[in-house]
Amino acid sequence: MALLALSNAADLSKALTHPYVLLDFWAPWCGPCKQMHPVLEQLARSNPHISVITVNVDDLPEIAARYNIRALPSLVFIRDGTPLTTKIGAAPLSTLSALADQYLARP
């Protein structure tokens, strides 16, 4: 599955109907966020059951506030609409895959 960019706050409710969601909070001026983009693309391709959604905090600050995002990049792992954990900072694919296996594995 490809990365999906959230374009407005109303789309978040629709996105959260998916059982396995990874929200990627980023900004265009954030260097580590840019480094994470290809890693997240790989994660999305190797885990098609996970909906990976990018949230530009400059465009959608209300969503960042809702999830108490204070640093970038931040990744929020959500299952059945419930946030389970947040990973702050850039990470390699192996770390993100392990987190996805822990929090977003299919039953």
Short mmCIF file of C-alpha atoms in Angstrom, two decimals:
data_model
loop_
_atom_site.label_atom_id
_atom_site.label_comp_id
_atom_site.label_asym_id
_atom_site.label_seq_id
_atom_site.Cartn_x
_atom_site.Cartn_y
_atom_site.Cartn_z
CA MET A 1 0.00 0.00 0.00
CA ALA A 2 1.29 3.49 -0.81
CA LEU A 3 1.61 6.36 1.62
CA LEU A 4 -1.56 8.42 1.87
CA ALA A 5 -1.32 12.15 2.57
CA LEU A 6 -4.01 13.50 4.85
CA SER A 7 -5.38 16.67 3.29
CA ASN A 8 -7.85 17.82 5.94
CA ALA A 9 -9.02 17.03 9.44
CA ALA A 10 -12.30 15.52 8.22
CA ASP A 11 -10.38 12.81 6.35
CA LEU A 12 -8.85 11.60 9.62
CA SER A 13 -12.11 10.05 10.83
CA LYS A 14 -12.42 8.16 7.57
CA ALA A 15 -8.78 7.02 7.75
CA LEU A 16 -9.23 5.72 11.28
CA THR A 17 -11.91 3.28 10.14
CA HIS A 18 -9.04 1.11 8.88
CA PRO A 19 -8.07 -1.35 11.65
CA TYR A 20 -4.29 -0.80 11.35
CA VAL A 21 -3.04 2.77 10.95
CA LEU A 22 0.36 4.40 11.20
CA LEU A 23 0.24 8.21 11.32
CA ASP A 24 3.45 9.91 10.21
CA PHE A 25 3.69 13.48 11.54
CA TRP A 26 6.18 15.49 9.49
CA ALA A 27 6.98 18.95 8.09
CA PRO A 28 8.64 20.04 4.82
CA TRP A 29 11.44 21.82 6.70
CA CYS A 30 12.30 18.73 8.81
CA GLY A 31 15.43 16.93 7.54
CA PRO A 32 14.88 13.68 9.47
CA CYS A 33 11.29 13.63 8.20
CA LYS A 34 12.57 13.66 4.63
CA GLN A 35 14.92 10.77 5.46
CA MET A 36 11.99 8.76 6.84
CA HIS A 37 9.83 9.04 3.71
CA PRO A 38 11.52 6.20 1.73
CA VAL A 39 11.62 4.05 4.87
CA LEU A 40 7.89 4.52 5.37
CA GLU A 41 7.27 3.70 1.71
CA GLN A 42 9.15 0.42 2.19
CA LEU A 43 7.20 -0.32 5.37
CA ALA A 44 3.90 0.33 3.57
CA ARG A 45 4.87 -1.94 0.66
CA SER A 46 5.92 -4.79 2.94
CA ASN A 47 2.84 -4.44 5.21
CA PRO A 48 -0.16 -3.91 2.92
CA HIS A 49 -2.58 -4.42 5.84
CA ILE A 50 -1.30 -1.17 7.45
CA SER A 51 -2.62 2.18 6.28
CA VAL A 52 0.36 4.57 6.46
CA ILE A 53 -0.90 8.15 6.52
CA THR A 54 1.28 11.25 6.42
CA VAL A 55 0.22 14.38 8.31
CA ASN A 56 1.93 17.68 7.51
CA VAL A 57 1.91 19.48 10.88
CA ASP A 58 2.21 22.89 9.20
CA ASP A 59 -1.02 22.28 7.27
CA LEU A 60 -2.89 20.33 9.97
CA PRO A 61 -1.73 21.59 13.40
CA GLU A 62 -5.03 20.61 15.01
CA ILE A 63 -4.36 16.93 14.31
CA ALA A 64 -0.82 17.21 15.69
CA ALA A 65 -2.29 18.80 18.83
CA ARG A 66 -4.88 16.04 19.12
CA TYR A 67 -2.07 13.47 19.29
CA ASN A 68 0.14 15.68 21.48
CA ILE A 69 2.92 15.81 18.87
CA ARG A 70 5.85 17.89 20.18
CA ALA A 71 8.76 16.61 18.05
CA LEU A 72 9.27 15.54 14.45
CA PRO A 73 9.18 13.06 12.97
CA SER A 74 6.64 11.30 15.16
CA LEU A 75 4.87 8.06 14.29
CA VAL A 76 1.65 7.04 16.03
CA PHE A 77 0.67 3.37 15.83
CA ILE A 78 -3.13 2.97 15.96
CA ARG A 79 -5.19 -0.21 16.10
CA ASP A 80 -8.98 -0.12 15.86
CA GLY A 81 -8.95 3.67 16.41
CA THR A 82 -6.88 3.49 19.61
CA PRO A 83 -3.36 4.98 19.69
CA LEU A 84 -1.03 2.34 21.13
CA THR A 85 2.41 3.95 21.06
CA THR A 86 4.36 6.85 19.57
CA LYS A 87 7.85 6.63 18.09
CA ILE A 88 9.70 9.94 18.07
CA GLY A 89 12.64 10.54 15.73
CA ALA A 90 14.00 8.86 12.64
CA ALA A 91 14.47 5.11 12.71
CA PRO A 92 15.63 2.39 10.33
CA LEU A 93 13.21 0.03 8.63
CA SER A 94 14.14 -2.79 11.02
CA THR A 95 12.99 -0.75 14.03
CA LEU A 96 9.74 0.31 12.38
CA SER A 97 9.04 -3.24 11.21
CA ALA A 98 9.52 -4.52 14.76
CA LEU A 99 7.13 -1.88 16.10
CA ALA A 100 4.60 -2.71 13.38
CA ASP A 101 4.88 -6.41 14.24
CA GLN A 102 4.39 -5.63 17.93
CA TYR A 103 1.48 -3.20 17.65
CA LEU A 104 -0.11 -3.71 14.23
CA ALA A 105 0.21 -7.42 13.56
CA ARG A 106 -2.86 -9.15 12.23
CA PRO A 107 -4.48 -11.44 14.81
#
